[in-house]
Coordinates of C-alpha atoms in Angstrom, one line a residue:
M1 CA 102.0 129.9 85.3
G2 CA 104.5 130.9 82.8
G3 CA 108.1 130.4 81.7
T4 CA 109.0 126.9 80.6
T5 CA 106.2 125.0 78.8
Y6 CA 105.3 121.7 80.4
D7 CA 103.2 118.8 79.2
P8 CA 102.1 117.5 82.6
R9 CA 99.4 115.2 83.7
A10 CA 97.5 116.6 86.6
R11 CA 95.1 115.0 89.0
R12 CA 92.9 117.0 91.2
V13 CA 91.1 116.2 94.4
Q14 CA 87.7 117.5 95.0
E15 CA 85.6 117.7 98.2
A16 CA 82.4 119.2 99.0
P17 CA 82.3 122.9 100.0
V18 CA 84.7 123.2 102.9
T19 CA 83.9 125.8 105.4
A20 CA 86.2 127.3 107.8
A21 CA 85.4 126.2 111.3
V22 CA 87.6 127.5 114.0
P23 CA 89.9 124.6 114.6
T24 CA 89.9 122.8 118.0
T25 CA 92.8 121.6 120.0
T26 CA 91.2 118.2 120.4
A27 CA 91.0 117.6 116.7
S28 CA 94.6 118.6 116.3
R29 CA 95.9 116.3 119.0
Q30 CA 94.0 113.4 117.4
L31 CA 96.3 113.8 114.5
G32 CA 99.4 114.1 116.7
V33 CA 99.9 117.8 116.1
R34 CA 99.7 120.9 118.3
T35 CA 98.5 124.3 117.1
L36 CA 99.0 127.7 118.7
P37 CA 95.9 129.9 119.0
G38 CA 94.9 131.5 115.7
V39 CA 96.7 128.8 113.6
Y40 CA 94.5 126.7 111.3
A41 CA 94.3 123.2 112.7
P42 CA 93.9 120.1 110.5
Q43 CA 90.4 119.7 109.1
H44 CA 88.6 117.6 106.5
D45 CA 90.5 119.3 103.6
T46 CA 93.8 118.4 105.3
H47 CA 92.7 114.8 105.5
L48 CA 91.8 114.8 101.8
L49 CA 95.2 116.2 100.9
L50 CA 96.9 113.7 103.1
R51 CA 95.0 110.9 101.3
A52 CA 96.2 112.2 98.0
L53 CA 99.8 112.5 99.3
A54 CA 99.7 108.9 100.5
R55 CA 99.0 107.7 97.0
E56 CA 101.8 109.8 95.5
T57 CA 105.3 108.4 94.9
V58 CA 107.7 110.3 97.2
R59 CA 111.2 109.0 96.9
P60 CA 113.9 109.6 99.5
G61 CA 115.6 112.8 98.7
S62 CA 112.7 114.3 96.8
E63 CA 112.3 118.0 97.1
V64 CA 108.9 119.0 98.5
I65 CA 107.5 122.4 99.4
D66 CA 104.3 123.0 101.4
L67 CA 102.8 126.4 100.6
G68 CA 100.7 127.8 103.5
T69 CA 101.8 125.0 105.8
G70 CA 99.7 126.0 108.9
S71 CA 100.2 123.3 111.5
G72 CA 102.9 121.7 109.3
L73 CA 101.1 118.3 109.3
L74 CA 101.5 117.9 105.5
A75 CA 105.2 118.9 105.6
V76 CA 105.9 116.4 108.4
A77 CA 104.0 113.6 106.5
A78 CA 106.2 114.2 103.5
A79 CA 109.4 114.3 105.6
R80 CA 108.5 110.9 107.2
R81 CA 108.8 109.4 103.7
G82 CA 112.4 110.7 103.3
A83 CA 111.8 113.9 101.4
H84 CA 113.7 117.1 101.8
V85 CA 110.8 119.4 102.9
T86 CA 110.5 123.1 102.8
A87 CA 107.4 124.7 104.4
V88 CA 106.2 128.3 104.1
D89 CA 103.6 130.3 105.8
V90 CA 102.8 134.0 106.1
G91 CA 101.8 133.8 109.7
R92 CA 104.4 134.0 112.5
R93 CA 102.4 131.7 114.8
A94 CA 102.0 129.2 111.9
V95 CA 105.8 129.1 111.4
L96 CA 106.4 128.5 115.1
T97 CA 103.7 125.8 115.1
A98 CA 105.1 124.0 112.1
R99 CA 108.6 124.0 113.6
L100 CA 107.2 122.7 116.9
N101 CA 105.4 119.8 115.2
A102 CA 108.4 118.9 113.1
L103 CA 110.5 118.8 116.3
L104 CA 107.9 116.7 118.1
A105 CA 107.8 114.3 115.2
R106 CA 111.6 114.2 115.0
Q107 CA 111.5 115.2 111.4
R108 CA 113.7 117.7 109.6
V109 CA 111.6 120.4 107.9
T110 CA 112.9 123.8 106.9
V111 CA 110.2 126.4 107.7
H112 CA 110.2 129.9 106.3
R113 CA 108.0 132.9 107.0
G114 CA 106.8 134.5 103.8
D115 CA 104.2 134.8 101.0
L116 CA 103.9 131.5 99.1
A117 CA 107.3 130.7 97.4
D118 CA 108.8 134.2 97.9
P119 CA 111.3 132.9 100.5
V120 CA 112.8 130.4 98.0
P121 CA 113.2 132.3 94.7
G122 CA 114.3 130.2 91.8
Q123 CA 113.9 126.8 93.6
T124 CA 112.1 123.9 91.9
Y125 CA 110.4 120.9 93.4
D126 CA 109.3 117.4 92.7
L127 CA 106.2 117.9 94.7
V128 CA 104.2 121.0 95.6
L129 CA 101.6 120.8 98.4
S130 CA 99.0 123.4 99.3
N131 CA 95.8 123.8 101.2
P132 CA 95.3 127.5 100.6
P133 CA 92.6 129.8 101.7
Y134 CA 89.6 129.3 99.4
V135 CA 86.4 130.3 101.2
P136 CA 84.4 133.0 99.3
S137 CA 84.0 136.1 101.5
P138 CA 81.6 139.1 101.2
L139 CA 84.2 141.3 102.9
G140 CA 86.3 141.7 99.8
P141 CA 90.1 141.3 99.8
P142 CA 91.6 138.6 102.1
P143 CA 92.3 139.8 105.6
R144 CA 95.9 140.7 106.4
R145 CA 95.6 139.5 110.0
G146 CA 93.6 137.2 112.2
S147 CA 92.6 133.6 112.0
A148 CA 90.2 134.3 109.1
R149 CA 93.3 134.8 106.9
A150 CA 93.6 131.0 106.9
W151 CA 90.3 130.6 105.0
D152 CA 88.9 133.8 103.6
A153 CA 90.1 134.4 99.9
G154 CA 88.1 137.2 98.4
H155 CA 84.7 137.4 96.8
D156 CA 85.3 134.3 94.6
G157 CA 87.6 132.4 96.9
R158 CA 90.3 132.4 94.3
A159 CA 92.7 135.1 95.6
V160 CA 95.4 132.6 96.6
V161 CA 94.3 129.6 94.4
D162 CA 95.0 131.6 91.2
R163 CA 98.4 132.7 92.4
I164 CA 99.4 129.1 93.1
C165 CA 98.1 128.0 89.6
D166 CA 100.2 130.8 88.0
A167 CA 103.3 129.9 90.0
A168 CA 103.1 126.1 89.5
P169 CA 105.1 125.9 86.2
Y170 CA 108.0 127.8 87.8
L171 CA 108.0 125.6 90.8
L172 CA 107.6 122.1 89.3
R173 CA 110.5 120.1 88.0
R174 CA 110.3 117.7 85.1
K175 CA 107.5 115.2 86.0
G176 CA 106.8 117.3 89.1
V177 CA 103.4 117.2 90.8
L178 CA 101.1 119.8 92.4
L179 CA 98.6 118.6 95.0
M180 CA 96.2 121.4 95.9
V181 CA 92.8 121.2 97.7
H182 CA 89.9 123.6 97.5
S183 CA 86.2 123.9 97.6
D184 CA 83.6 123.4 94.8
L185 CA 82.5 126.9 95.7
T186 CA 85.9 128.2 94.5
G187 CA 85.3 126.8 91.0
T188 CA 86.7 123.5 89.8
E189 CA 86.6 124.2 86.1
A190 CA 88.3 127.6 86.6
T191 CA 91.2 126.0 88.3
L192 CA 91.5 123.3 85.7
R193 CA 91.5 125.8 82.9
R194 CA 94.0 128.0 84.6
L195 CA 96.4 125.1 85.1
S196 CA 95.9 123.9 81.5
R197 CA 96.7 127.4 80.1
G198 CA 100.0 127.1 82.0
G199 CA 100.9 123.9 80.2
L200 CA 99.8 121.5 82.9
R201 CA 97.4 118.6 82.5
A202 CA 95.0 119.0 85.5
E203 CA 92.3 116.7 86.7
V204 CA 90.2 115.9 89.8
S205 CA 91.9 113.0 91.5
D206 CA 89.7 112.7 94.6
T207 CA 86.6 114.1 96.2
A208 CA 85.0 114.2 99.6
S209 CA 81.7 115.6 100.9
V210 CA 82.0 117.6 104.0
P211 CA 79.3 119.4 106.1
F212 CA 79.2 123.2 106.1
G213 CA 80.9 124.7 109.2
P214 CA 79.9 127.9 111.0
V215 CA 81.5 130.3 108.5
L216 CA 79.7 129.1 105.4
L217 CA 76.5 128.5 107.3
S218 CA 76.6 132.2 108.2
R219 CA 77.2 133.1 104.6
L220 CA 74.4 131.0 103.0
P221 CA 72.2 134.1 102.3
W222 CA 75.1 135.9 100.6
L223 CA 76.1 132.8 98.6
R224 CA 72.5 132.3 97.4
G225 CA 72.3 136.0 96.5
R226 CA 75.3 135.7 94.2
G227 CA 74.2 132.4 92.7
S228 CA 77.0 130.3 94.2
W229 CA 74.7 128.0 96.1
A230 CA 71.1 128.3 94.7
S231 CA 69.5 125.5 96.6
T232 CA 70.9 125.0 100.0
P233 CA 69.7 123.5 103.3
T234 CA 69.1 125.8 106.2
R235 CA 70.9 123.5 108.5
R236 CA 73.4 120.7 107.6
I237 CA 74.0 118.8 104.4
W238 CA 72.8 115.3 105.1
W239 CA 71.6 114.2 101.7
S240 CA 73.0 112.9 98.4
S241 CA 71.9 115.6 96.1
V242 CA 70.3 119.1 96.0
P243 CA 67.5 120.3 93.8
S244 CA 68.8 121.9 90.6
S245 CA 65.6 123.4 89.1
P246 CA 62.0 123.9 90.3
D247 CA 60.5 121.6 87.5
R248 CA 62.9 118.7 88.1
P249 CA 62.8 117.5 91.7
A250 CA 66.1 116.1 92.9
R251 CA 66.1 112.7 94.7
V252 CA 67.3 113.1 98.2
T253 CA 68.4 110.3 100.5
L254 CA 68.2 111.2 104.2
G255 CA 71.5 110.3 105.9
A256 CA 70.7 111.2 109.5
E257 CA 67.9 111.9 111.9
G258 CA 66.4 115.3 111.5
P259 CA 64.3 117.3 111.5
I260 CA 66.1 119.2 108.7
L261 CA 64.8 121.7 106.3
V262 CA 65.5 121.4 102.5
E263 CA 64.5 123.7 99.7
G264 CA 62.1 121.9 97.4
P265 CA 60.7 120.4 95.3
V266 CA 62.4 117.2 96.3
E267 CA 61.9 113.4 96.0
V268 CA 62.7 111.8 99.4
V269 CA 63.8 108.2 99.6
G270 CA 62.8 106.8 103.0
D271 CA 64.7 104.4 105.2
D272 CA 62.3 101.6 104.0
G273 CA 62.8 102.5 100.3
T274 CA 59.5 104.4 100.0
L275 CA 59.6 107.4 97.7
Y276 CA 57.9 110.5 98.7
T277 CA 57.5 113.7 96.6
S278 CA 57.3 117.1 98.2
R279 CA 56.4 120.1 96.0
R280 CA 56.7 122.6 98.8
F281 CA 59.2 125.3 98.6
T282 CA 60.5 124.2 102.0
A283 CA 60.1 120.7 103.2
A284 CA 60.9 119.4 106.7
I285 CA 62.2 115.8 106.6
C286 CA 62.7 113.6 109.7
T287 CA 63.2 110.0 110.6
C288 CA 61.3 110.7 113.8
R289 CA 63.5 108.2 115.7
R290 CA 61.8 105.4 113.8
T291 CA 62.6 103.4 110.6
R292 CA 60.0 105.5 108.8
T293 CA 61.0 108.7 107.0
Y294 CA 58.4 111.5 106.8
P295 CA 58.5 114.1 104.0
W296 CA 56.8 116.5 106.3
C297 CA 57.6 116.6 110.1
D298 CA 55.8 118.8 112.5
T299 CA 58.7 118.5 114.9
S300 CA 56.3 117.8 117.8
H301 CA 58.6 115.1 119.1
R302 CA 61.2 117.8 119.7
R303 CA 58.7 120.2 121.4
R304 CA 59.2 122.7 118.6
V305 CA 56.7 125.0 116.9
K306 CA 55.3 123.4 113.8
P307 CA 56.8 125.0 110.6
E308 CA 54.3 127.1 108.7
R309 CA 53.1 125.5 105.5
A310 CA 53.3 127.2 102.2
A311 CA 50.0 128.8 101.0
G312 CA 47.8 126.4 99.1
D313 CA 49.9 123.3 100.2
E314 CA 47.9 120.4 101.5
P315 CA 49.5 118.3 104.2
E316 CA 50.6 114.9 103.1
K317 CA 48.9 112.0 104.7
K318 CA 51.0 109.9 107.1
T319 CA 50.1 106.5 108.4
D320 CA 52.1 106.9 111.6
E321 CA 52.5 109.8 113.9
P322 CA 56.0 110.6 115.2
E323 CA 56.8 109.7 118.8
K324 CA 57.1 112.3 121.4
T325 CA 60.1 112.4 123.6
D326 CA 61.4 114.4 126.4
E327 CA 64.9 114.0 125.3
P328 CA 66.7 117.3 124.5
E329 CA 67.6 117.9 120.9
K330 CA 70.9 116.6 119.9
T331 CA 73.0 118.7 117.6
D332 CA 76.3 118.1 116.1
E333 CA 78.8 120.9 115.7
P334 CA 79.2 121.4 111.9
E335 CA 82.7 120.8 110.8
K336 CA 84.7 122.5 108.2
T337 CA 83.4 121.7 104.8
D338 CA 81.8 122.1 101.4
K339 CA 83.1 120.2 98.5
T340 CA 86.9 120.4 98.5
K341 CA 89.1 119.5 95.7
T342 CA 92.7 118.5 95.6
M343 CA 94.7 119.1 92.6
D344 CA 97.6 117.0 91.6
N345 CA 99.5 118.3 88.7
K346 CA 102.1 116.1 87.0
T347 CA 104.6 117.2 84.4
D348 CA 105.7 114.8 81.7
G349 CA 108.8 116.7 80.7
A350 CA 109.6 120.1 79.2
A351 CA 108.5 120.7 75.7

């Protein structure tokens, strides 16, 4: 940020870590949009930003810009409310997709191909929307081509987020608003500080917890190694909290049938309210298709090999044995996730 000093109020939306799953045509059509191959289709973070947009006052004739429009869903949503909307994306296919979806929705949206606000120099807006790339990547600088360009954003995930924060004061009109969404892994406080240094009042305005998708699941070892995600599940995030330190077990509430592996120690709240404590480094938790939650599951009902117990660990006593079943394991495809945040920056007038 730079230039004119603003005294804005900002709200920020926060999710859980949002991973980049390769978008599906089915998910896109459910939202009434089409996406060309390689274009980022609407995901959980898009829904979070749409939710924030729905709460925002958008008057007919308001000037709105959508940076990194992708499918154009956000731009079309703003246009439906009578705004004059400009959408920008660096990808040729994204530009074509956004134009197609605006045409199908019978909404007028001006779509430019370019890097952030470069195609509209000197223009200011009442509302700036952005769902930028924000997934940390071990590969270094963001890719220049390919579908990963829609989510990979450098080692810290801030390659594009920081640029938007710095550009916001130039783009926002008096009492203008910035709504931006990104993951907790990208650094909530870093974004708030950067916006504040530019004269904006930034805050988290909404949050949503989203399961890790295939991209972040594949990067868990790297994220653990760099300290970004010290205590993570080896499968999906189905619980209310994650252990923060070895000497203070976090209380975990199982939200779905397992078995799942969690890194301990943990306190597990069963379906019947019973509290179990597991001091093992790795604990397998499962509802075993019953109302009873077990802090250690041998996975026999799924015809799997029993996980090896840590040395010196005594098995915990169980009153019931899990049922065996011949049913095949049911698995859900992880969706795009992590905690995502949406930022809404409001200006209260130039100083």
